[in-house]
Amino acid sequence: MNDSSITAQIGVTGLAVMGRNLARNLARHGYAVALHNRSPERTASLVAEHGHEGRFVPGESMAAFAASLKRPRAIIIMVKAGRPTDEVIAELVPLLDPGDIVIDCGNAHYTDTRRREAELRTHGLHFVGAGVSGGEEGALNGPSIMPGGSAESYRTLGPMFESIAAKVDGTPCCVHVGPDGAGHFVKMVHNGIEYADMQLIAEAYDLLRSATGAGPAQLAQTFRTWNEGDLESFLIEITADVLGQVDALTGQPFVDIVLDQAEQKGTGRWTVQSALDLGIPITGIAEATFARALSGHAGQRAAARETYGSALNPQAAGTEFAGTEFTEDVRKALYASKVVAYAQGFDQIQAGSEEYGWEIDPGAMATIWRGGCIIRARFLDRIREAYDADPALPSLLVAPYFAAAVSAGVESWRRVVAGAARAGVPIPAFSSSLAYYDGLRRDRLPAALIQGLRDNFGAHTYRRVDKNGAFHTMWAGDRSEVSA
């Protein structure tokens, strides 16, 4: 319904697919939704095609749009991240009153969100950075929503967002994450985990196809079977769909006619950059991000194939990939590696929370990721249980359930990584995840030698295992040790 006399309860500016679907979702849940887009034709088409779904209040100008909203105004911005978002905010601010709420539901960098929140606060406005996961389908039918910002703003937004979010066991997949940039930070890490999850699945597919000679249709059935067990997740489910797809034009498996160069929108890269700043080793996520980058270097790949060839090591491939038990080994290795990816992601969330004083509840993040979002998976319930049992859990890998699961699969994990290395199948995410597991549990790491080298060439000092303080060895002199 299009009625310009209605005072809208929430507004959406930016009506590309995600903004359009969020507006429809809100209208379907009984909210009067103000609409605005720089191109009025897009606003008109939404009303024409979906006006029967609820109450829409179109505004041709930003001023008319803002005037149609009841106070305190709540306005969702759904435009491209970066300068376009800043431009919309600059246009909106003069039209707003103290107490109004501006919500960025795009994939913004959390540092931009922190900057915008501080700036709008000086105008008496609330700025909320809300991560929204689930893609076009989720935006329309129930996403996972990760809003940051002030507690006061959530008192207004919470009922609306929780009503339109996905529900699992009656619980909305939406919670107030924390102040300023907390929501966008958590969404960024969610996307980093998503990168790792997809890379691990792709590596499992590549290994199985190389090992068994099975075609995509057969492997689709393998993934369907896996989706009935502890690997059950949205990504495993759609992997089976993609592998089972046949290209209508050629009759070939769909996966074989797609160019093998993966794209990215930047959130994986942001996750890795942030982890470096925080000093958190998210090796699986980093390798997944670098694997996408490598896939895009077509010229280098072509030159390497011409120089070295692309065939597997035939002797190793014949022995390392022999036997039907290899498929089960890959399944166990995939599960263990996924645990590592999630463990590293939750480590980063906790580190970011401590750095910025956000007080993020990791168990709550696991709860709202159970539905709507791309990384929704059965074992998120286990993650929530782990943090409920021990809020100070040092790592998911030491939680009893995950410790048992990883221990049960570690020998399979080693066989898969060793076999792939000998055969020449690249599995960077599997390999780095295993190395992380081994590094984490090792009683003594070669970092001691690195500290010695740093002290030798740069007098960077070192600490000892047997007494407190920092020390330096006079490497160029008599090699005596002095306190630093």
Tab-separated table of C-alpha atoms in Angstrom:
chain	number	residue	atom	x	y	z
A	1	MET	CA	0.000	0.000	0.000
A	2	ASN	CA	1.250	3.476	-0.901
A	3	ASP	CA	-0.070	6.154	1.473
A	4	SER	CA	1.780	9.457	1.828
A	5	SER	CA	-0.392	10.386	4.833
A	6	ILE	CA	1.071	7.609	6.983
A	7	THR	CA	3.845	8.529	9.401
A	8	ALA	CA	6.446	5.853	8.803
A	9	GLN	CA	8.080	3.931	11.655
A	10	ILE	CA	11.367	3.290	9.864
A	11	GLY	CA	12.938	4.401	6.604
A	12	VAL	CA	15.222	2.837	4.016
A	13	THR	CA	17.328	4.890	1.619
A	14	GLY	CA	19.143	2.938	-1.064
A	15	LEU	CA	16.829	0.481	-2.804
A	16	ALA	CA	19.135	-1.897	-4.626
A	17	VAL	CA	18.387	-5.554	-3.958
A	18	MET	CA	19.439	-5.669	-0.276
A	19	GLY	CA	17.735	-2.379	0.645
A	20	ARG	CA	14.633	-3.311	-1.323
A	21	ASN	CA	14.362	-6.683	0.416
A	22	LEU	CA	14.922	-5.262	3.897
A	23	ALA	CA	12.170	-2.713	3.250
A	24	ARG	CA	9.812	-5.467	2.106
A	25	ASN	CA	10.702	-7.596	5.133
A	26	LEU	CA	9.895	-4.707	7.482
A	27	ALA	CA	6.613	-3.998	5.681
A	28	ARG	CA	5.610	-7.661	5.822
A	29	HIS	CA	6.047	-7.502	9.590
A	30	GLY	CA	3.602	-4.646	9.938
A	31	TYR	CA	5.883	-1.611	9.935
A	32	ALA	CA	5.154	1.466	7.865
A	33	VAL	CA	8.322	1.934	5.813
A	34	ALA	CA	9.488	5.205	4.287
A	35	LEU	CA	11.323	4.721	0.987
A	36	HIS	CA	13.949	6.801	-0.774
A	37	ASN	CA	16.349	6.277	-3.619
A	38	ARG	CA	18.412	8.713	-5.685
A	39	SER	CA	16.562	7.331	-8.691
A	40	PRO	CA	12.832	7.819	-7.945
A	41	GLU	CA	12.025	5.184	-10.563
A	42	ARG	CA	13.435	2.500	-8.279
A	43	THR	CA	11.194	3.656	-5.441
A	44	ALA	CA	8.177	3.649	-7.739
A	45	SER	CA	8.924	0.139	-9.008
A	46	LEU	CA	9.149	-1.241	-5.480
A	47	VAL	CA	5.761	0.237	-4.592
A	48	ALA	CA	4.220	-0.921	-7.880
A	49	GLU	CA	5.480	-4.485	-7.561
A	50	HIS	CA	5.246	-5.042	-3.813
A	51	GLY	CA	2.908	-2.383	-2.436
A	52	HIS	CA	0.428	-5.099	-1.482
A	53	GLU	CA	2.917	-6.511	1.054
A	54	GLY	CA	2.535	-3.662	3.533
A	55	ARG	CA	2.591	0.089	4.101
A	56	PHE	CA	5.123	2.068	2.091
A	57	VAL	CA	5.645	5.827	2.185
A	58	PRO	CA	7.690	6.916	-0.850
A	59	GLY	CA	9.641	10.158	-0.754
A	60	GLU	CA	11.068	11.682	-3.911
A	61	SER	CA	13.472	13.964	-2.043
A	62	MET	CA	15.598	13.297	1.017
A	63	ALA	CA	13.750	16.076	2.813
A	64	ALA	CA	10.351	14.533	2.077
A	65	PHE	CA	11.686	11.133	3.125
A	66	ALA	CA	12.953	12.450	6.476
A	67	ALA	CA	9.751	14.405	7.087
A	68	SER	CA	7.621	11.270	6.659
A	69	LEU	CA	9.203	9.525	9.653
A	70	LYS	CA	7.911	9.688	13.196
A	71	ARG	CA	10.306	10.788	15.970
A	72	PRO	CA	12.762	9.547	16.929
A	73	ARG	CA	13.464	8.814	13.301
A	74	ALA	CA	15.098	5.484	12.420
A	75	ILE	CA	16.711	5.505	8.976
A	76	ILE	CA	18.496	2.578	7.333
A	77	ILE	CA	21.199	3.423	4.790
A	78	MET	CA	21.794	0.731	2.157
A	79	VAL	CA	24.318	2.201	-0.278
A	80	LYS	CA	27.884	1.342	-1.228
A	81	ALA	CA	30.445	1.454	1.573
A	82	GLY	CA	32.899	4.323	1.826
A	83	ARG	CA	32.313	7.731	0.238
A	84	PRO	CA	28.717	7.020	-0.929
A	85	THR	CA	27.718	6.276	2.668
A	86	ASP	CA	29.407	9.459	3.913
A	87	GLU	CA	27.610	11.468	1.236
A	88	VAL	CA	24.203	10.152	2.266
A	89	ILE	CA	24.958	10.836	5.934
A	90	ALA	CA	26.018	14.402	5.095
A	91	GLU	CA	22.730	14.938	3.246
A	92	LEU	CA	20.672	13.463	6.078
A	93	VAL	CA	22.194	15.121	9.152
A	94	PRO	CA	20.816	18.658	8.564
A	95	LEU	CA	17.326	17.151	8.264
A	96	LEU	CA	17.420	15.269	11.567
A	97	ASP	CA	16.740	16.112	15.196
A	98	PRO	CA	18.606	15.062	18.363
A	99	GLY	CA	17.749	11.503	19.297
A	100	ASP	CA	17.214	10.338	15.703
A	101	ILE	CA	18.938	7.116	14.634
A	102	VAL	CA	20.950	6.527	11.463
A	103	ILE	CA	21.648	2.858	10.702
A	104	ASP	CA	24.245	1.659	8.198
A	105	CYS	CA	23.293	-1.896	7.229
A	106	GLY	CA	25.998	-2.229	4.573
A	107	ASN	CA	29.389	-3.923	4.804
A	108	ALA	CA	31.248	-0.911	6.206
A	109	HIS	CA	34.713	-1.082	7.722
A	110	TYR	CA	34.304	-0.916	11.481
A	111	THR	CA	36.805	1.946	11.775
A	112	ASP	CA	34.566	4.044	9.507
A	113	THR	CA	31.642	3.145	11.746
A	114	ARG	CA	33.545	4.256	14.835
A	115	ARG	CA	34.371	7.559	13.130
A	116	ARG	CA	30.787	8.138	12.004
A	117	GLU	CA	29.352	7.243	15.402
A	118	ALA	CA	31.625	9.752	17.142
A	119	GLU	CA	30.828	12.470	14.613
A	120	LEU	CA	27.050	12.022	14.721
A	121	ARG	CA	27.137	11.909	18.512
A	122	THR	CA	28.299	15.538	18.444
A	123	HIS	CA	24.999	16.358	16.684
A	124	GLY	CA	22.982	14.474	19.306
A	125	LEU	CA	22.296	11.670	16.822
A	126	HIS	CA	22.690	7.921	17.252
A	127	PHE	CA	24.690	6.074	14.608
A	128	VAL	CA	24.326	2.299	14.386
A	129	GLY	CA	26.551	0.042	12.304
A	130	ALA	CA	24.525	-3.126	11.767
A	131	GLY	CA	25.982	-6.175	10.089
A	132	VAL	CA	23.365	-8.030	8.036
A	133	SER	CA	24.113	-11.552	6.829
A	134	GLY	CA	22.090	-13.848	4.652
A	135	GLY	CA	22.287	-12.253	1.237
A	136	GLU	CA	19.230	-11.286	-0.777
A	137	GLU	CA	17.169	-14.215	0.504
A	138	GLY	CA	18.030	-13.498	4.129
A	139	ALA	CA	17.256	-9.781	3.823
A	140	LEU	CA	13.762	-10.657	2.614
A	141	ASN	CA	12.917	-13.694	4.711
A	142	GLY	CA	15.028	-13.355	7.856
A	143	PRO	CA	18.698	-12.397	8.125
A	144	SER	CA	21.129	-12.560	11.000
A	145	ILE	CA	21.505	-8.983	12.248
A	146	MET	CA	24.471	-7.669	14.256
A	147	PRO	CA	23.740	-4.098	15.374
A	148	GLY	CA	26.260	-1.989	17.232
A	149	GLY	CA	25.715	1.514	18.604
A	150	SER	CA	24.245	2.805	21.821
A	151	ALA	CA	22.015	0.779	24.129
A	152	GLU	CA	19.464	3.601	23.848
A	153	SER	CA	19.241	3.213	20.077
A	154	TYR	CA	18.734	-0.540	20.444
A	155	ARG	CA	15.713	0.048	22.670
A	156	THR	CA	14.052	1.587	19.610
A	157	LEU	CA	15.503	-0.684	16.942
A	158	GLY	CA	15.610	-3.971	18.828
A	159	PRO	CA	11.912	-4.880	18.558
A	160	MET	CA	11.896	-4.123	14.822
A	161	PHE	CA	15.124	-5.929	14.013
A	162	GLU	CA	14.316	-8.928	16.186
A	163	SER	CA	10.921	-9.273	14.487
A	164	ILE	CA	12.401	-9.410	10.965
A	165	ALA	CA	15.454	-11.537	11.830
A	166	ALA	CA	15.684	-15.277	11.330
A	167	LYS	CA	14.458	-17.371	14.261
A	168	VAL	CA	15.981	-20.589	15.599
A	169	ASP	CA	14.070	-22.419	18.337
A	170	GLY	CA	12.039	-19.225	18.728
A	171	THR	CA	15.133	-17.088	19.400
A	172	PRO	CA	15.738	-14.141	17.046
A	173	CYS	CA	19.102	-14.103	15.273
A	174	CYS	CA	19.697	-10.542	16.401
A	175	VAL	CA	21.274	-9.070	19.522
A	176	HIS	CA	22.840	-5.770	20.524
A	177	VAL	CA	26.532	-6.530	19.936
A	178	GLY	CA	28.100	-3.524	21.653
A	179	PRO	CA	28.974	0.174	21.226
A	180	ASP	CA	30.023	2.072	18.077
A	181	GLY	CA	31.776	-0.272	15.595
A	182	ALA	CA	31.140	-3.570	17.405
A	183	GLY	CA	28.401	-4.734	15.036
A	184	HIS	CA	30.382	-4.132	11.869
A	185	PHE	CA	33.496	-5.648	13.454
A	186	VAL	CA	31.639	-8.872	14.227
A	187	LYS	CA	30.134	-8.929	10.715
A	188	MET	CA	33.648	-8.490	9.286
A	189	VAL	CA	34.928	-11.483	11.264
A	190	HIS	CA	31.830	-13.467	10.270
A	191	ASN	CA	32.790	-12.856	6.636
A	192	GLY	CA	36.391	-13.868	7.347
A	193	ILE	CA	35.184	-17.166	8.789
A	194	GLU	CA	32.998	-17.500	5.708
A	195	TYR	CA	36.102	-17.159	3.507
A	196	ALA	CA	37.845	-19.940	5.429
A	197	ASP	CA	34.778	-22.175	5.413
A	198	MET	CA	34.357	-21.899	1.636
A	199	GLN	CA	38.063	-22.443	0.976
A	200	LEU	CA	38.079	-25.583	3.131
A	201	ILE	CA	35.032	-26.940	1.320
A	202	ALA	CA	36.651	-26.190	-2.047
A	203	GLU	CA	39.848	-27.949	-0.975
A	204	ALA	CA	37.861	-30.981	0.172
A	205	TYR	CA	36.115	-31.109	-3.201
A	206	ASP	CA	39.431	-30.791	-5.079
A	207	LEU	CA	41.028	-33.523	-3.003
A	208	LEU	CA	38.153	-35.925	-3.500
A	209	ARG	CA	37.948	-35.298	-7.218
A	210	SER	CA	41.716	-35.748	-7.574
A	211	ALA	CA	41.712	-38.817	-5.367
A	212	THR	CA	38.769	-40.779	-6.596
A	213	GLY	CA	38.164	-39.513	-10.107
A	214	ALA	CA	34.535	-38.952	-9.140
A	215	GLY	CA	32.674	-36.341	-11.124
A	216	PRO	CA	30.849	-33.354	-9.650
A	217	ALA	CA	27.484	-35.134	-9.626
A	218	GLN	CA	28.896	-37.990	-7.524
A	219	LEU	CA	30.607	-35.559	-5.187
A	220	ALA	CA	27.359	-33.635	-4.829
A	221	GLN	CA	25.910	-36.759	-3.256
A	222	THR	CA	28.928	-37.028	-0.931
A	223	PHE	CA	28.282	-33.505	0.331
A	224	ARG	CA	24.572	-34.234	0.738
A	225	THR	CA	25.496	-37.180	2.924
A	226	TRP	CA	27.927	-35.069	4.922
A	227	ASN	CA	25.188	-32.498	5.441
A	228	GLU	CA	23.213	-35.086	7.382
A	229	GLY	CA	25.918	-35.332	10.060
A	230	ASP	CA	28.031	-33.024	12.186
A	231	LEU	CA	29.089	-31.014	9.107
A	232	GLU	CA	25.504	-29.899	8.556
A	233	SER	CA	25.552	-26.267	7.430
A	234	PHE	CA	24.197	-23.897	4.823
A	235	LEU	CA	27.501	-23.879	2.910
A	236	ILE	CA	27.719	-27.693	2.736
A	237	GLU	CA	24.104	-27.749	1.575
A	238	ILE	CA	24.657	-25.306	-1.281
A	239	THR	CA	27.947	-27.004	-2.215
A	240	ALA	CA	25.877	-30.059	-3.109
A	241	ASP	CA	23.552	-27.832	-5.156
A	242	VAL	CA	26.410	-26.217	-7.079
A	243	LEU	CA	28.182	-29.520	-7.761
A	244	GLY	CA	24.937	-31.092	-8.917
A	245	GLN	CA	24.170	-28.286	-11.372
A	246	VAL	CA	24.501	-28.982	-15.118
A	247	ASP	CA	25.217	-26.143	-17.532
A	248	ALA	CA	22.269	-25.810	-19.906
A	249	LEU	CA	24.389	-24.465	-22.752
A	250	THR	CA	27.073	-27.164	-22.864
A	251	GLY	CA	25.654	-30.053	-20.887
A	252	GLN	CA	28.823	-30.010	-18.818
A	253	PRO	CA	28.967	-29.890	-15.015
A	254	PHE	CA	28.395	-26.269	-14.031
A	255	VAL	CA	31.544	-26.165	-11.883
A	256	ASP	CA	33.660	-27.070	-14.929
A	257	ILE	CA	32.514	-24.131	-17.039
A	258	VAL	CA	33.051	-21.498	-14.314
A	259	LEU	CA	36.337	-19.568	-14.480
A	260	ASP	CA	38.572	-20.617	-11.580
A	261	GLN	CA	39.336	-17.090	-10.391
A	262	ALA	CA	37.553	-16.212	-7.151
A	263	GLU	CA	36.546	-12.644	-6.451
A	264	GLN	CA	36.240	-10.827	-3.128
A	265	LYS	CA	34.639	-7.629	-1.871
A	266	GLY	CA	37.259	-6.853	0.764
A	267	THR	CA	35.858	-8.119	4.062
A	268	GLY	CA	38.241	-11.077	4.159
A	269	ARG	CA	41.175	-8.745	3.570
A	270	TRP	CA	39.897	-6.403	6.302
A	271	THR	CA	39.662	-9.337	8.689
A	272	VAL	CA	43.278	-10.321	8.076
A	273	GLN	CA	44.505	-6.736	8.377
A	274	SER	CA	42.645	-6.293	11.656
A	275	ALA	CA	43.997	-9.574	13.021
A	276	LEU	CA	47.542	-8.436	12.274
A	277	ASP	CA	46.902	-5.204	14.156
A	278	LEU	CA	45.466	-7.134	17.103
A	279	GLY	CA	48.200	-9.792	17.046
A	280	ILE	CA	45.738	-12.661	16.546
A	281	PRO	CA	46.849	-15.578	14.312
A	282	ILE	CA	43.894	-16.293	12.015
A	283	THR	CA	45.945	-18.494	9.715
A	284	GLY	CA	43.046	-20.357	8.097
A	285	ILE	CA	41.217	-17.148	7.230
A	286	ALA	CA	44.434	-15.574	5.929
A	287	GLU	CA	45.239	-18.551	3.697
A	288	ALA	CA	41.702	-18.544	2.337
A	289	THR	CA	42.057	-14.862	1.470
A	290	PHE	CA	45.444	-15.402	-0.169
A	291	ALA	CA	44.099	-18.414	-2.093
A	292	ARG	CA	41.521	-16.157	-3.729
A	293	ALA	CA	44.259	-13.682	-4.587
A	294	LEU	CA	46.436	-16.426	-6.093
A	295	SER	CA	43.522	-17.696	-8.190
A	296	GLY	CA	43.272	-14.285	-9.831
A	297	HIS	CA	46.920	-14.175	-10.951
A	298	ALA	CA	46.171	-15.866	-14.267
A	299	GLY	CA	49.401	-14.831	-15.962
A	300	GLN	CA	51.645	-16.163	-13.208
A	301	ARG	CA	49.656	-19.383	-13.063
A	302	ALA	CA	50.012	-19.900	-16.810
A	303	ALA	CA	53.767	-19.294	-16.650
A	304	ALA	CA	54.145	-21.747	-13.751
A	305	ARG	CA	52.160	-24.439	-15.596
A	306	GLU	CA	54.367	-24.011	-18.647
A	307	THR	CA	57.504	-24.255	-16.512
A	308	TYR	CA	56.572	-27.076	-14.153
A	309	GLY	CA	53.535	-28.787	-15.638
A	310	SER	CA	50.266	-29.263	-13.794
A	311	ALA	CA	49.984	-33.017	-13.353
A	312	LEU	CA	49.806	-34.646	-9.939
A	313	ASN	CA	52.765	-36.647	-8.752
A	314	PRO	CA	51.545	-39.969	-10.218
A	315	GLN	CA	53.359	-42.260	-7.793
A	316	ALA	CA	52.157	-40.415	-4.706
A	317	ALA	CA	48.630	-39.882	-6.017
A	318	GLY	CA	48.233	-43.580	-6.626
A	319	THR	CA	49.228	-44.533	-3.090
A	320	GLU	CA	48.192	-41.612	-0.903
A	321	PHE	CA	44.679	-41.424	-2.341
A	322	ALA	CA	44.027	-45.154	-2.432
A	323	GLY	CA	41.076	-46.709	-0.646
A	324	THR	CA	37.530	-45.691	0.164
A	325	GLU	CA	38.613	-44.624	3.649
A	326	PHE	CA	40.166	-41.509	2.084
A	327	THR	CA	36.727	-39.880	1.778
A	328	GLU	CA	36.166	-40.346	5.497
A	329	ASP	CA	39.610	-38.941	6.219
A	330	VAL	CA	38.737	-35.823	4.229
A	331	ARG	CA	35.440	-35.452	6.101
A	332	LYS	CA	37.198	-35.598	9.475
A	333	ALA	CA	39.945	-33.242	8.327
A	334	LEU	CA	37.340	-30.793	7.036
A	335	TYR	CA	35.533	-30.792	10.371
A	336	ALA	CA	38.727	-30.294	12.387
A	337	SER	CA	39.853	-27.471	10.088
A	338	LYS	CA	36.457	-25.779	10.349
A	339	VAL	CA	36.738	-25.864	14.138
A	340	VAL	CA	40.100	-24.092	13.841
A	341	ALA	CA	38.626	-21.407	11.555
A	342	TYR	CA	35.798	-20.670	13.966
A	343	ALA	CA	38.148	-20.783	16.961
A	344	GLN	CA	40.424	-18.225	15.317
A	345	GLY	CA	37.475	-16.009	14.408
A	346	PHE	CA	36.139	-16.029	17.961
A	347	ASP	CA	39.649	-15.264	19.241
A	348	GLN	CA	39.639	-12.177	17.030
A	349	ILE	CA	36.211	-11.090	18.245
A	350	GLN	CA	37.359	-11.330	21.855
A	351	ALA	CA	40.576	-9.449	21.100
A	352	GLY	CA	38.664	-6.675	19.330
A	353	SER	CA	36.213	-6.490	22.209
A	354	GLU	CA	39.040	-6.045	24.689
A	355	GLU	CA	40.865	-3.505	22.508
A	356	TYR	CA	37.837	-1.246	22.094
A	357	GLY	CA	35.942	-1.950	25.333
A	358	TRP	CA	32.925	-3.453	23.558
A	359	GLU	CA	32.166	-6.294	26.032
A	360	ILE	CA	30.957	-8.605	23.245
A	361	ASP	CA	29.365	-11.857	24.408
A	362	PRO	CA	30.854	-14.597	22.170
A	363	GLY	CA	28.097	-17.055	23.060
A	364	ALA	CA	25.513	-14.547	21.874
A	365	MET	CA	27.343	-14.260	18.536
A	366	ALA	CA	27.162	-18.030	18.103
A	367	THR	CA	23.446	-17.848	18.915
A	368	ILE	CA	22.605	-15.230	16.284
A	369	TRP	CA	24.709	-16.987	13.640
A	370	ARG	CA	22.605	-20.169	13.903
A	371	GLY	CA	20.063	-18.891	11.380
A	372	GLY	CA	19.828	-16.428	8.517
A	373	CYS	CA	23.561	-15.984	7.992
A	374	ILE	CA	25.877	-17.618	5.474
A	375	ILE	CA	27.946	-19.548	8.053
A	376	ARG	CA	24.957	-21.002	9.874
A	377	ALA	CA	25.839	-24.516	10.961
A	378	ARG	CA	24.826	-27.225	13.380
A	379	PHE	CA	27.901	-26.853	15.550
A	380	LEU	CA	27.159	-23.208	16.413
A	381	ASP	CA	24.929	-24.628	19.151
A	382	ARG	CA	28.042	-26.352	20.496
A	383	ILE	CA	29.974	-23.078	20.386
A	384	ARG	CA	27.235	-21.333	22.345
A	385	GLU	CA	27.243	-24.152	24.899
A	386	ALA	CA	31.031	-23.918	25.229
A	387	TYR	CA	30.934	-20.206	26.055
A	388	ASP	CA	27.914	-20.654	28.341
A	389	ALA	CA	29.891	-23.259	30.291
A	390	ASP	CA	33.054	-21.123	30.417
A	391	PRO	CA	32.751	-17.435	29.433
A	392	ALA	CA	36.538	-17.106	29.875
A	393	LEU	CA	37.295	-20.015	27.526
A	394	PRO	CA	40.851	-19.456	26.205
A	395	SER	CA	40.127	-21.183	22.879
A	396	LEU	CA	37.284	-23.188	21.366
A	397	LEU	CA	39.842	-25.906	20.701
A	398	VAL	CA	40.062	-26.671	24.432
A	399	ALA	CA	36.291	-26.867	25.010
A	400	PRO	CA	35.506	-30.535	25.826
A	401	TYR	CA	33.231	-31.190	22.831
A	402	PHE	CA	35.590	-29.670	20.276
A	403	ALA	CA	38.684	-31.153	21.907
A	404	ALA	CA	37.132	-34.603	21.550
A	405	ALA	CA	36.060	-33.979	17.946
A	406	VAL	CA	39.473	-32.699	16.863
A	407	SER	CA	41.314	-35.488	18.698
A	408	ALA	CA	39.135	-38.066	16.960
A	409	GLY	CA	40.023	-36.661	13.550
A	410	VAL	CA	43.655	-35.674	13.953
A	411	GLU	CA	45.163	-38.791	12.364
A	412	SER	CA	42.868	-38.417	9.361
A	413	TRP	CA	43.844	-34.761	9.196
A	414	ARG	CA	47.547	-35.675	9.097
A	415	ARG	CA	47.030	-38.316	6.405
A	416	VAL	CA	45.101	-35.862	4.230
A	417	VAL	CA	47.660	-33.060	4.531
A	418	ALA	CA	50.637	-35.383	4.004
A	419	GLY	CA	49.005	-37.143	1.075
A	420	ALA	CA	48.024	-33.920	-0.634
A	421	ALA	CA	51.548	-32.537	-0.236
A	422	ARG	CA	53.114	-35.656	-1.763
A	423	ALA	CA	50.595	-35.723	-4.606
A	424	GLY	CA	50.863	-32.014	-5.370
A	425	VAL	CA	47.315	-30.908	-4.513
A	426	PRO	CA	47.363	-27.441	-2.892
A	427	ILE	CA	45.376	-27.325	0.352
A	428	PRO	CA	46.587	-24.160	2.098
A	429	ALA	CA	43.638	-23.861	4.491
A	430	PHE	CA	43.804	-27.514	5.592
A	431	SER	CA	47.579	-27.334	6.001
A	432	SER	CA	47.688	-24.052	7.891
A	433	SER	CA	44.887	-25.182	10.206
A	434	LEU	CA	46.811	-28.326	11.115
A	435	ALA	CA	49.992	-26.304	11.660
A	436	TYR	CA	48.046	-23.938	13.939
A	437	TYR	CA	46.733	-26.887	15.962
A	438	ASP	CA	50.229	-28.335	16.313
A	439	GLY	CA	51.759	-24.956	17.132
A	440	LEU	CA	49.144	-24.222	19.773
A	441	ARG	CA	49.738	-27.483	21.623
A	442	ARG	CA	53.543	-27.598	21.322
A	443	ASP	CA	55.346	-27.262	24.663
A	444	ARG	CA	58.203	-25.277	23.140
A	445	LEU	CA	58.252	-23.357	19.849
A	446	PRO	CA	61.234	-22.203	17.750
A	447	ALA	CA	60.321	-18.617	18.654
A	448	ALA	CA	63.187	-18.850	21.160
A	449	LEU	CA	65.647	-18.969	18.251
A	450	ILE	CA	63.881	-16.046	16.571
A	451	GLN	CA	64.297	-13.995	19.748
A	452	GLY	CA	67.979	-14.875	19.814
A	453	LEU	CA	68.401	-13.812	16.193
A	454	ARG	CA	66.589	-10.526	16.801
A	455	ASP	CA	68.849	-9.795	19.760
A	456	ASN	CA	71.946	-10.674	17.713
A	457	PHE	CA	71.282	-8.388	14.746
A	458	GLY	CA	69.259	-5.641	16.410
A	459	ALA	CA	69.789	-5.764	20.180
A	460	HIS	CA	66.046	-6.267	20.579
A	461	THR	CA	66.586	-8.172	23.888
A	462	TYR	CA	65.000	-11.398	25.053
A	463	ARG	CA	63.509	-12.903	28.175
A	464	ARG	CA	64.705	-16.019	29.964
A	465	VAL	CA	62.767	-19.017	31.247
A	466	ASP	CA	64.523	-19.001	34.621
A	467	LYS	CA	64.365	-15.392	35.811
A	468	ASN	CA	62.427	-12.172	35.289
A	469	GLY	CA	63.467	-9.185	33.219
A	470	ALA	CA	64.809	-8.482	29.727
A	471	PHE	CA	68.381	-9.319	28.683
A	472	HIS	CA	70.865	-8.696	25.887
A	473	THR	CA	73.933	-10.686	24.892
A	474	MET	CA	77.007	-8.733	23.770
A	475	TRP	CA	77.212	-10.639	20.472
A	476	ALA	CA	79.914	-8.451	18.929
A	477	GLY	CA	81.956	-8.401	22.141
A	478	ASP	CA	82.690	-11.000	24.756
A	479	ARG	CA	79.176	-12.521	24.486
A	480	SER	CA	78.430	-11.841	28.099
A	481	GLU	CA	74.812	-11.242	29.084
A	482	VAL	CA	73.594	-7.941	30.511
A	483	SER	CA	70.251	-6.815	31.890
A	484	ALA	CA	68.388	-4.602	29.478
